[in-house]
PDB file of C-alpha atoms in Angstrom:
ATOM      1  CA  UNK L   1     103.519 -45.884 -25.573  1.00 45.00           C
ATOM      2  CA  UNK L   2      99.842 -45.315 -24.964  1.00 44.00           C
ATOM      3  CA  UNK L   3      98.640 -47.011 -21.800  1.00 44.00           C
ATOM      4  CA  UNK L   4      95.929 -48.767 -23.852  1.00 41.00           C
ATOM      5  CA  UNK L   5      98.303 -50.192 -26.588  1.00 44.00           C
ATOM      6  CA  UNK L   6      98.398 -53.683 -25.035  1.00 44.00           C
ATOM      7  CA  UNK L   7      94.580 -53.889 -24.783  1.00 43.00           C
ATOM      8  CA  UNK L   8      93.137 -53.268 -28.239  1.00 44.00           C
ATOM      9  CA  UNK L   9      89.594 -54.466 -27.374  1.00 44.00           C
ATOM     10  CA  UNK L  10      89.437 -53.392 -23.745  1.00 42.00           C
ATOM     11  CA  UNK L  11      89.362 -49.845 -22.409  1.00 39.00           C
ATOM     12  CA  UNK L  12      90.391 -49.512 -18.795  1.00 39.00           C
ATOM     13  CA  UNK L  13      88.615 -46.700 -16.991  1.00 46.00           C
ATOM     14  CA  UNK L  14      90.448 -44.909 -14.222  1.00 44.00           C
ATOM     15  CA  UNK L  15      88.698 -45.505 -10.895  1.00 47.00           C
ATOM     16  CA  UNK L  16      86.202 -42.767  -9.991  1.00 50.00           C
ATOM     17  CA  UNK L  17      87.453 -40.706  -7.033  1.00 49.00           C
ATOM     18  CA  UNK L  18      85.192 -40.307  -4.042  1.00 48.00           C
ATOM     19  CA  UNK L  19      85.049 -36.966  -2.228  1.00 46.00           C
ATOM     20  CA  UNK L  20      85.787 -38.891   0.955  1.00 45.00           C
ATOM     21  CA  UNK L  21      88.983 -40.625  -0.299  1.00 50.00           C
ATOM     22  CA  UNK L  22      91.263 -38.211   1.538  1.00 49.00           C
ATOM     23  CA  UNK L  23      89.332 -38.528   4.777  1.00 49.00           C
ATOM     24  CA  UNK L  24      90.125 -41.182   7.340  1.00 50.00           C
ATOM     25  CA  UNK L  25      86.505 -41.407   8.323  1.00 52.00           C
ATOM     26  CA  UNK L  26      83.218 -40.568   6.726  1.00 53.00           C
ATOM     27  CA  UNK L  27      82.109 -37.133   8.053  1.00 55.00           C
ATOM     28  CA  UNK L  28      79.348 -37.227  10.607  1.00 55.00           C
ATOM     29  CA  UNK L  29      76.515 -34.725  10.279  1.00 61.00           C
ATOM     30  CA  UNK L  30      76.295 -32.551  13.382  1.00 59.00           C
ATOM     31  CA  UNK L  31      73.077 -32.930  15.311  1.00 62.00           C
ATOM     32  CA  UNK L  32      70.963 -29.802  15.801  1.00 65.00           C
ATOM     33  CA  UNK L  33      71.392 -28.103  19.180  1.00 63.00           C
ATOM     34  CA  UNK L  34      69.152 -29.360  21.928  1.00 65.00           C
ATOM     35  CA  UNK L  35      66.667 -27.082  23.665  1.00 63.00           C
ATOM     36  CA  UNK L  36      68.977 -26.846  26.681  1.00 61.00           C
ATOM     37  CA  UNK L  37      71.920 -25.805  24.485  1.00 59.00           C
ATOM     38  CA  UNK L  38      69.757 -23.156  22.788  1.00 58.00           C
ATOM     39  CA  UNK L  39      68.790 -21.743  26.189  1.00 59.00           C
ATOM     40  CA  UNK L  40      72.462 -21.627  27.192  1.00 61.00           C
ATOM     41  CA  UNK L  41      73.263 -19.557  24.069  1.00 60.00           C
ATOM     42  CA  UNK L  42      70.362 -17.190  24.815  1.00 61.00           C
ATOM     43  CA  UNK L  43      71.560 -16.755  28.391  1.00 63.00           C
ATOM     44  CA  UNK L  44      75.064 -15.946  27.138  1.00 65.00           C
ATOM     45  CA  UNK L  45      73.671 -13.327  24.719  1.00 61.00           C
ATOM     46  CA  UNK L  46      71.639 -11.797  27.551  1.00 62.00           C
ATOM     47  CA  UNK L  47      74.742 -11.565  29.736  1.00 64.00           C
ATOM     48  CA  UNK L  48      76.673  -9.864  26.916  1.00 62.00           C
ATOM     49  CA  UNK L  49      73.834  -7.386  26.388  1.00 61.00           C
ATOM     50  CA  UNK L  50      73.766  -6.578  30.099  1.00 59.00           C
ATOM     51  CA  UNK L  51      77.495  -5.882  30.029  1.00 62.00           C
ATOM     52  CA  UNK L  52      77.084  -3.597  26.998  1.00 54.00           C
ATOM     53  CA  UNK L  53      74.178  -1.823  28.692  1.00 53.00           C
ATOM     54  CA  UNK L  54      76.338  -0.872  31.674  1.00 56.00           C
ATOM     55  CA  UNK L  55      78.707   0.851  29.259  1.00 55.00           C
ATOM     56  CA  UNK L  56      75.952   2.688  27.386  1.00 57.00           C
ATOM     57  CA  UNK L  57      73.342   3.464  30.053  1.00 64.00           C
ATOM     58  CA  UNK L  58      75.038   5.744  32.551  1.00 58.00           C
ATOM     59  CA  UNK L  59      74.118   7.981  35.456  1.00 63.00           C
ATOM     60  CA  UNK L  60      74.994  11.609  36.127  1.00 60.00           C
ATOM     61  CA  UNK L  61      74.474  15.016  34.513  1.00 60.00           C
ATOM     62  CA  UNK L  62      77.473  14.618  32.203  1.00 54.00           C
ATOM     63  CA  UNK L  63      75.989  11.459  30.689  1.00 57.00           C
ATOM     64  CA  UNK L  64      72.609  13.171  30.252  1.00 61.00           C
ATOM     65  CA  UNK L  65      74.163  16.181  28.502  1.00 58.00           C
ATOM     66  CA  UNK L  66      76.268  13.947  26.273  1.00 55.00           C
ATOM     67  CA  UNK L  67      73.245  11.957  25.127  1.00 57.00           C
ATOM     68  CA  UNK L  68      71.156  15.098  24.629  1.00 53.00           C
ATOM     69  CA  UNK L  69      73.811  16.635  22.388  1.00 52.00           C
ATOM     70  CA  UNK L  70      74.675  13.462  20.467  1.00 57.00           C
ATOM     71  CA  UNK L  71      72.281  14.118  17.578  1.00 60.00           C
ATOM     72  CA  UNK L  72      72.634  17.893  17.499  1.00 64.00           C
ATOM     73  CA  UNK L  73      73.725  19.408  14.158  1.00 71.00           C
ATOM     74  CA  UNK L  74      75.617  22.103  16.076  1.00 79.00           C
ATOM     75  CA  UNK L  75      78.997  22.000  17.772  1.00 91.00           C
ATOM     76  CA  UNK L  76      78.550  21.936  21.553  1.00 95.00           C
ATOM     77  CA  UNK L  77      80.403  24.960  22.891  1.00 95.00           C
ATOM     78  CA  UNK L  78      82.469  24.957  26.027  1.00 96.00           C
ATOM     79  CA  UNK L  79      80.844  27.262  28.572  1.00 95.00           C
ATOM     80  CA  UNK L  80      83.498  29.178  30.473  1.00 96.00           C
ATOM     81  CA  UNK L  81      82.375  30.663  33.778  1.00 95.00           C
ATOM     82  CA  UNK L  82      83.925  31.784  37.059  1.00 95.00           C
ATOM     83  CA  UNK L  83      83.940  28.132  38.130  1.00 96.00           C
ATOM     84  CA  UNK L  84      87.066  26.457  36.650  1.00 97.00           C
ATOM     85  CA  UNK L  85      86.669  23.419  34.428  1.00 97.00           C
ATOM     86  CA  UNK L  86      89.405  21.018  33.362  1.00 98.00           C
ATOM     87  CA  UNK L  87      89.908  20.495  29.644  1.00 98.00           C
ATOM     88  CA  UNK L  88      92.312  18.603  27.418  1.00 98.00           C
ATOM     89  CA  UNK L  89      93.110  19.980  23.973  1.00 98.00           C
ATOM     90  CA  UNK L  90      92.587  17.107  21.523  1.00 98.00           C
ATOM     91  CA  UNK L  91      94.624  18.882  18.835  1.00 97.00           C
ATOM     92  CA  UNK L  92      97.324  21.533  18.897  1.00 97.00           C
ATOM     93  CA  UNK L  93      95.685  23.718  16.250  1.00 96.00           C
ATOM     94  CA  UNK L  94      92.162  25.103  15.709  1.00 97.00           C
ATOM     95  CA  UNK L  95      89.706  23.042  13.690  1.00 98.00           C
ATOM     96  CA  UNK L  96      87.915  26.124  12.317  1.00 97.00           C
ATOM     97  CA  UNK L  97      88.397  29.881  11.932  1.00 97.00           C
ATOM     98  CA  UNK L  98      85.504  32.125  10.889  1.00 97.00           C
ATOM     99  CA  UNK L  99      83.849  35.486  11.436  1.00 97.00           C
ATOM    100  CA  UNK L 100      80.686  35.733  13.489  1.00 97.00           C
ATOM    101  CA  UNK L 101      77.944  38.286  14.042  1.00 97.00           C
ATOM    102  CA  UNK L 102      76.200  38.781  17.365  1.00 95.00           C
ATOM    103  CA  UNK L 103      72.662  40.141  17.251  1.00 94.00           C
ATOM    104  CA  UNK L 104      70.674  41.053  20.366  1.00 91.00           C
ATOM    105  CA  UNK L 105      67.325  39.407  19.674  1.00 91.00           C
ATOM    106  CA  UNK L 106      65.122  36.618  20.988  1.00 89.00           C
ATOM    107  CA  UNK L 107      66.187  33.124  19.921  1.00 90.00           C
ATOM    108  CA  UNK L 108      69.456  32.544  18.097  1.00 91.00           C
ATOM    109  CA  UNK L 109      71.900  35.403  18.514  1.00 93.00           C
ATOM    110  CA  UNK L 110      75.122  34.325  16.773  1.00 94.00           C
ATOM    111  CA  UNK L 111      75.422  33.968  12.991  1.00 96.00           C
ATOM    112  CA  UNK L 112      78.380  33.106  10.786  1.00 97.00           C
ATOM    113  CA  UNK L 113      79.325  36.003   8.520  1.00 97.00           C
ATOM    114  CA  UNK L 114      78.928  35.233   4.811  1.00 97.00           C
ATOM    115  CA  UNK L 115      80.949  38.235   3.624  1.00 95.00           C
ATOM    116  CA  UNK L 116      83.776  36.014   2.362  1.00 93.00           C
ATOM    117  CA  UNK L 117      81.346  33.398   1.021  1.00 93.00           C
ATOM    118  CA  UNK L 118      78.688  35.320  -0.905  1.00 94.00           C
ATOM    119  CA  UNK L 119      79.889  37.594  -3.742  1.00 94.00           C
ATOM    120  CA  UNK L 120      77.033  39.954  -2.910  1.00 94.00           C
ATOM    121  CA  UNK L 121      78.413  40.536   0.554  1.00 95.00           C
ATOM    122  CA  UNK L 122      76.908  40.004   3.992  1.00 97.00           C
ATOM    123  CA  UNK L 123      73.575  41.721   4.829  1.00 96.00           C
ATOM    124  CA  UNK L 124      74.513  42.089   8.497  1.00 96.00           C
ATOM    125  CA  UNK L 125      77.833  43.702   7.624  1.00 96.00           C
ATOM    126  CA  UNK L 126      76.032  46.151   5.325  1.00 95.00           C
ATOM    127  CA  UNK L 127      73.563  46.896   8.124  1.00 94.00           C
ATOM    128  CA  UNK L 128      76.474  47.958  10.339  1.00 94.00           C
ATOM    129  CA  UNK L 129      76.739  44.870  12.540  1.00 95.00           C
ATOM    130  CA  UNK L 130      80.453  44.204  12.865  1.00 95.00           C
ATOM    131  CA  UNK L 131      81.601  40.594  12.771  1.00 96.00           C
ATOM    132  CA  UNK L 132      84.265  39.318  15.162  1.00 96.00           C
ATOM    133  CA  UNK L 133      86.828  36.635  14.491  1.00 96.00           C
ATOM    134  CA  UNK L 134      86.190  33.261  16.148  1.00 97.00           C
ATOM    135  CA  UNK L 135      88.681  30.428  16.435  1.00 97.00           C
ATOM    136  CA  UNK L 136      87.460  26.973  17.474  1.00 98.00           C
ATOM    137  CA  UNK L 137      89.448  24.181  19.155  1.00 98.00           C
ATOM    138  CA  UNK L 138      88.474  20.581  19.883  1.00 98.00           C
ATOM    139  CA  UNK L 139      88.745  19.946  23.620  1.00 98.00           C
ATOM    140  CA  UNK L 140      87.680  17.204  26.012  1.00 98.00           C
ATOM    141  CA  UNK L 141      85.697  18.442  28.991  1.00 97.00           C
ATOM    142  CA  UNK L 142      86.828  16.285  31.891  1.00 97.00           C
ATOM    143  CA  UNK L 143      84.262  14.774  34.247  1.00 94.00           C
ATOM    144  CA  UNK L 144      84.866  13.151  37.616  1.00 90.00           C
ATOM    145  CA  UNK L 145      82.467  10.312  36.687  1.00 90.00           C
ATOM    146  CA  UNK L 146      84.705   9.392  33.745  1.00 87.00           C
ATOM    147  CA  UNK L 147      82.120  10.378  31.130  1.00 89.00           C
ATOM    148  CA  UNK L 148      84.236  12.974  29.308  1.00 95.00           C
ATOM    149  CA  UNK L 149      82.772  14.850  26.343  1.00 95.00           C
ATOM    150  CA  UNK L 150      83.997  16.727  23.278  1.00 97.00           C
ATOM    151  CA  UNK L 151      83.387  20.475  23.270  1.00 97.00           C
ATOM    152  CA  UNK L 152      84.109  23.292  20.863  1.00 98.00           C
ATOM    153  CA  UNK L 153      86.255  25.862  22.653  1.00 98.00           C
ATOM    154  CA  UNK L 154      85.626  29.085  20.728  1.00 97.00           C
ATOM    155  CA  UNK L 155      87.875  32.031  21.446  1.00 97.00           C
ATOM    156  CA  UNK L 156      88.661  35.476  20.096  1.00 95.00           C
ATOM    157  CA  UNK L 157      91.918  37.095  18.997  1.00 94.00           C
ATOM    158  CA  UNK L 158      93.133  37.966  22.507  1.00 93.00           C
ATOM    159  CA  UNK L 159      92.727  34.441  23.905  1.00 96.00           C
ATOM    160  CA  UNK L 160      94.115  32.976  20.676  1.00 96.00           C
ATOM    161  CA  UNK L 161      97.351  34.875  21.256  1.00 96.00           C
ATOM    162  CA  UNK L 162      97.565  33.404  24.770  1.00 95.00           C
ATOM    163  CA  UNK L 163      97.023  29.870  23.484  1.00 97.00           C
ATOM    164  CA  UNK L 164      99.595  30.323  20.736  1.00 96.00           C
ATOM    165  CA  UNK L 165     102.129  31.419  23.351  1.00 96.00           C
ATOM    166  CA  UNK L 166     101.375  28.342  25.476  1.00 96.00           C
ATOM    167  CA  UNK L 167     101.610  26.083  22.430  1.00 97.00           C
ATOM    168  CA  UNK L 168     105.015  27.407  21.400  1.00 96.00           C
ATOM    169  CA  UNK L 169     106.501  27.466  24.896  1.00 96.00           C
ATOM    170  CA  UNK L 170     108.782  24.400  25.234  1.00 93.00           C
ATOM    171  CA  UNK L 171     107.960  24.172  28.956  1.00 92.00           C
ATOM    172  CA  UNK L 172     104.188  24.174  28.439  1.00 94.00           C
ATOM    173  CA  UNK L 173     103.489  23.229  24.851  1.00 95.00           C
ATOM    174  CA  UNK L 174     102.231  21.837  22.715  1.00 97.00           C
ATOM    175  CA  UNK L 175      98.670  22.552  23.816  1.00 97.00           C
ATOM    176  CA  UNK L 176      97.653  18.889  23.909  1.00 97.00           C
ATOM    177  CA  UNK L 177     100.574  17.924  26.165  1.00 96.00           C
ATOM    178  CA  UNK L 178      98.894  18.841  29.470  1.00 97.00           C
ATOM    179  CA  UNK L 179      95.472  19.582  30.927  1.00 98.00           C
ATOM    180  CA  UNK L 180      94.157  23.087  31.546  1.00 98.00           C
ATOM    181  CA  UNK L 181      91.907  24.669  34.165  1.00 98.00           C
ATOM    182  CA  UNK L 182      89.855  27.286  32.338  1.00 98.00           C
ATOM    183  CA  UNK L 183      87.780  29.995  34.003  1.00 97.00           C
ATOM    184  CA  UNK L 184      86.517  33.511  33.420  1.00 95.00           C
ATOM    185  CA  UNK L 185      86.932  36.555  35.623  1.00 94.00           C
ATOM    186  CA  UNK L 186      85.694  40.135  35.481  1.00 91.00           C
ATOM    187  CA  UNK L 187      82.833  41.563  33.465  1.00 88.00           C
ATOM    188  CA  UNK L 188      82.408  43.644  30.338  1.00 82.00           C
ATOM    189  CA  UNK L 189      85.611  45.299  29.110  1.00 80.00           C
ATOM    190  CA  UNK L 190      87.595  43.870  32.034  1.00 88.00           C
ATOM    191  CA  UNK L 191      86.518  40.272  31.435  1.00 90.00           C
ATOM    192  CA  UNK L 192      89.376  37.812  31.034  1.00 94.00           C
ATOM    193  CA  UNK L 193      89.739  34.103  30.299  1.00 96.00           C
ATOM    194  CA  UNK L 194      92.237  32.371  32.561  1.00 96.00           C
ATOM    195  CA  UNK L 195      94.253  29.244  31.776  1.00 97.00           C
ATOM    196  CA  UNK L 196      96.119  27.283  34.439  1.00 96.00           C
ATOM    197  CA  UNK L 197      98.318  24.388  33.349  1.00 97.00           C
ATOM    198  CA  UNK L 198      97.482  21.109  35.123  1.00 97.00           C
ATOM    199  CA  UNK L 199      99.881  18.179  34.841  1.00 96.00           C
ATOM    200  CA  UNK L 200      98.804  14.541  34.908  1.00 96.00           C
ATOM    201  CA  UNK L 201     100.022  14.093  38.477  1.00 96.00           C
ATOM    202  CA  UNK L 202      97.965  17.086  39.650  1.00 97.00           C
ATOM    203  CA  UNK L 203      94.633  15.778  38.309  1.00 97.00           C
ATOM    204  CA  UNK L 204      94.075  13.955  41.585  1.00 95.00           C
ATOM    205  CA  UNK L 205      93.483  17.356  43.243  1.00 95.00           C
ATOM    206  CA  UNK L 206      90.510  17.754  40.909  1.00 96.00           C
ATOM    207  CA  UNK L 207      89.210  14.207  41.543  1.00 95.00           C
ATOM    208  CA  UNK L 208      90.164  13.275  37.983  1.00 96.00           C
ATOM    209  CA  UNK L 209      92.316  10.655  36.300  1.00 95.00           C
ATOM    210  CA  UNK L 210      94.403  11.091  33.124  1.00 96.00           C
ATOM    211  CA  UNK L 211      92.805  10.007  29.868  1.00 97.00           C
ATOM    212  CA  UNK L 212      93.943   6.641  28.546  1.00 95.00           C
ATOM    213  CA  UNK L 213      95.024   6.125  24.946  1.00 95.00           C
ATOM    214  CA  UNK L 214      91.667   4.426  24.370  1.00 95.00           C
ATOM    215  CA  UNK L 215      89.815   7.430  25.832  1.00 95.00           C
ATOM    216  CA  UNK L 216      91.735   9.839  23.617  1.00 96.00           C
ATOM    217  CA  UNK L 217      91.126   7.728  20.521  1.00 96.00           C
ATOM    218  CA  UNK L 218      87.390   7.651  21.196  1.00 96.00           C
ATOM    219  CA  UNK L 219      87.193  11.401  21.836  1.00 97.00           C
ATOM    220  CA  UNK L 220      89.136  12.186  18.665  1.00 96.00           C
ATOM    221  CA  UNK L 221      86.602  10.173  16.673  1.00 95.00           C
ATOM    222  CA  UNK L 222      83.891  12.457  18.050  1.00 95.00           C
ATOM    223  CA  UNK L 223      85.827  15.670  17.403  1.00 96.00           C
ATOM    224  CA  UNK L 224      84.511  18.408  15.129  1.00 97.00           C
ATOM    225  CA  UNK L 225      85.590  19.538  11.674  1.00 96.00           C
ATOM    226  CA  UNK L 226      84.969  22.852   9.864  1.00 96.00           C
ATOM    227  CA  UNK L 227      81.798  21.429   8.298  1.00 95.00           C
ATOM    228  CA  UNK L 228      80.033  21.654  11.694  1.00 94.00           C
ATOM    229  CA  UNK L 229      80.034  25.453  11.494  1.00 95.00           C
ATOM    230  CA  UNK L 230      76.527  26.471  10.429  1.00 93.00           C
ATOM    231  CA  UNK L 231      76.408  28.975   7.565  1.00 95.00           C
ATOM    232  CA  UNK L 232      73.086  30.863   7.378  1.00 95.00           C
ATOM    233  CA  UNK L 233      71.359  31.597   4.098  1.00 95.00           C
ATOM    234  CA  UNK L 234      71.355  35.117   2.718  1.00 95.00           C
ATOM    235  CA  UNK L 235      67.571  35.225   3.176  1.00 95.00           C
ATOM    236  CA  UNK L 236      67.925  34.408   6.891  1.00 95.00           C
ATOM    237  CA  UNK L 237      70.322  37.301   7.393  1.00 95.00           C
ATOM    238  CA  UNK L 238      68.091  39.638   5.361  1.00 94.00           C
ATOM    239  CA  UNK L 239      65.141  38.690   7.580  1.00 93.00           C
ATOM    240  CA  UNK L 240      67.201  39.509  10.680  1.00 93.00           C
ATOM    241  CA  UNK L 241      68.043  42.906   9.227  1.00 92.00           C
ATOM    242  CA  UNK L 242      64.321  43.513   8.669  1.00 90.00           C
ATOM    243  CA  UNK L 243      63.665  42.657  12.327  1.00 86.00           C
ATOM    244  CA  UNK L 244      65.869  45.588  13.333  1.00 66.00           C
ATOM    245  CA  UNK L 245      63.974  47.933  11.030  1.00 59.00           C
ATOM    246  CA  UNK L 246      60.617  46.746  12.377  1.00 60.00           C
ATOM    247  CA  UNK L 247      61.773  47.380  15.933  1.00 57.00           C
TER     248      UNK L 247
END
C-alpha cells in the first residue's frame, strides 16, 4: 500500500532534515586567536627555528669543508696522507670503476678516459698518455666533532686487491663491518696505502664514537653513484693534446 493511499487530497511531506540533527548542540564558531595567543605561537616557532639552527650551523673545519663541498658537481675524494684517518665503508662494493688519465699541467690534471665511450677512441690514449684503472668506494670520513662526511675513496688495482681480501676474510669482512685507519707511507715506487682494522670498542682511542643507525642512514643518502664521475668532451681532450704540442 502506498503511504498516501488513505489521504487522497492531502500530501504529507517528510520533515526536512537539518544538518545539526545528529549533533547534541549547535556548533559554536571558534573565536579568532587573541594577540597574546598569536605571540605565543610566534615564540614557539622561533624556539623551533633556534633548535634547527643548532643542528645546521656548526663549528669546526669539518663542518666548513662539508658545507663548501655540498654543492660541488664533483665527488669529494678522500685524501690519504702519512697521518692516519678513520673511515667507515658505507658499502661493501665499489660504486664506480673507470679508467683515468693523469696529465702534468696547470689546473685540472685527471681526466676520465673516453676510449670505451667514444667509437673514435680517446685522444689522450692516441697521444701516448696511458690511462690507469680507478675504483671508487663510498666511505664516511670520521670526525671527532661528530660531523662525519661522505668521501670517494679512489684506489688502484693493488689496493683493490687488498680490499677484496679484507672483504672476503670472515674475520675482517665484509668491508662495512668495521672501521679502518687509512694512511700512506713511502714515496714514488715504494709508496704504499696502509689499512688497519679498528673495531667499535677501539674507536675511543681515536676520540670517536661508533656511527648510529640514523648516522649511517643519513650518510648513505649522501653517497655517490657512477653518474658523479665527470666525463670530458672529446674537444676538451683534444685541446689538452694540443697543449702538449705547443709546449
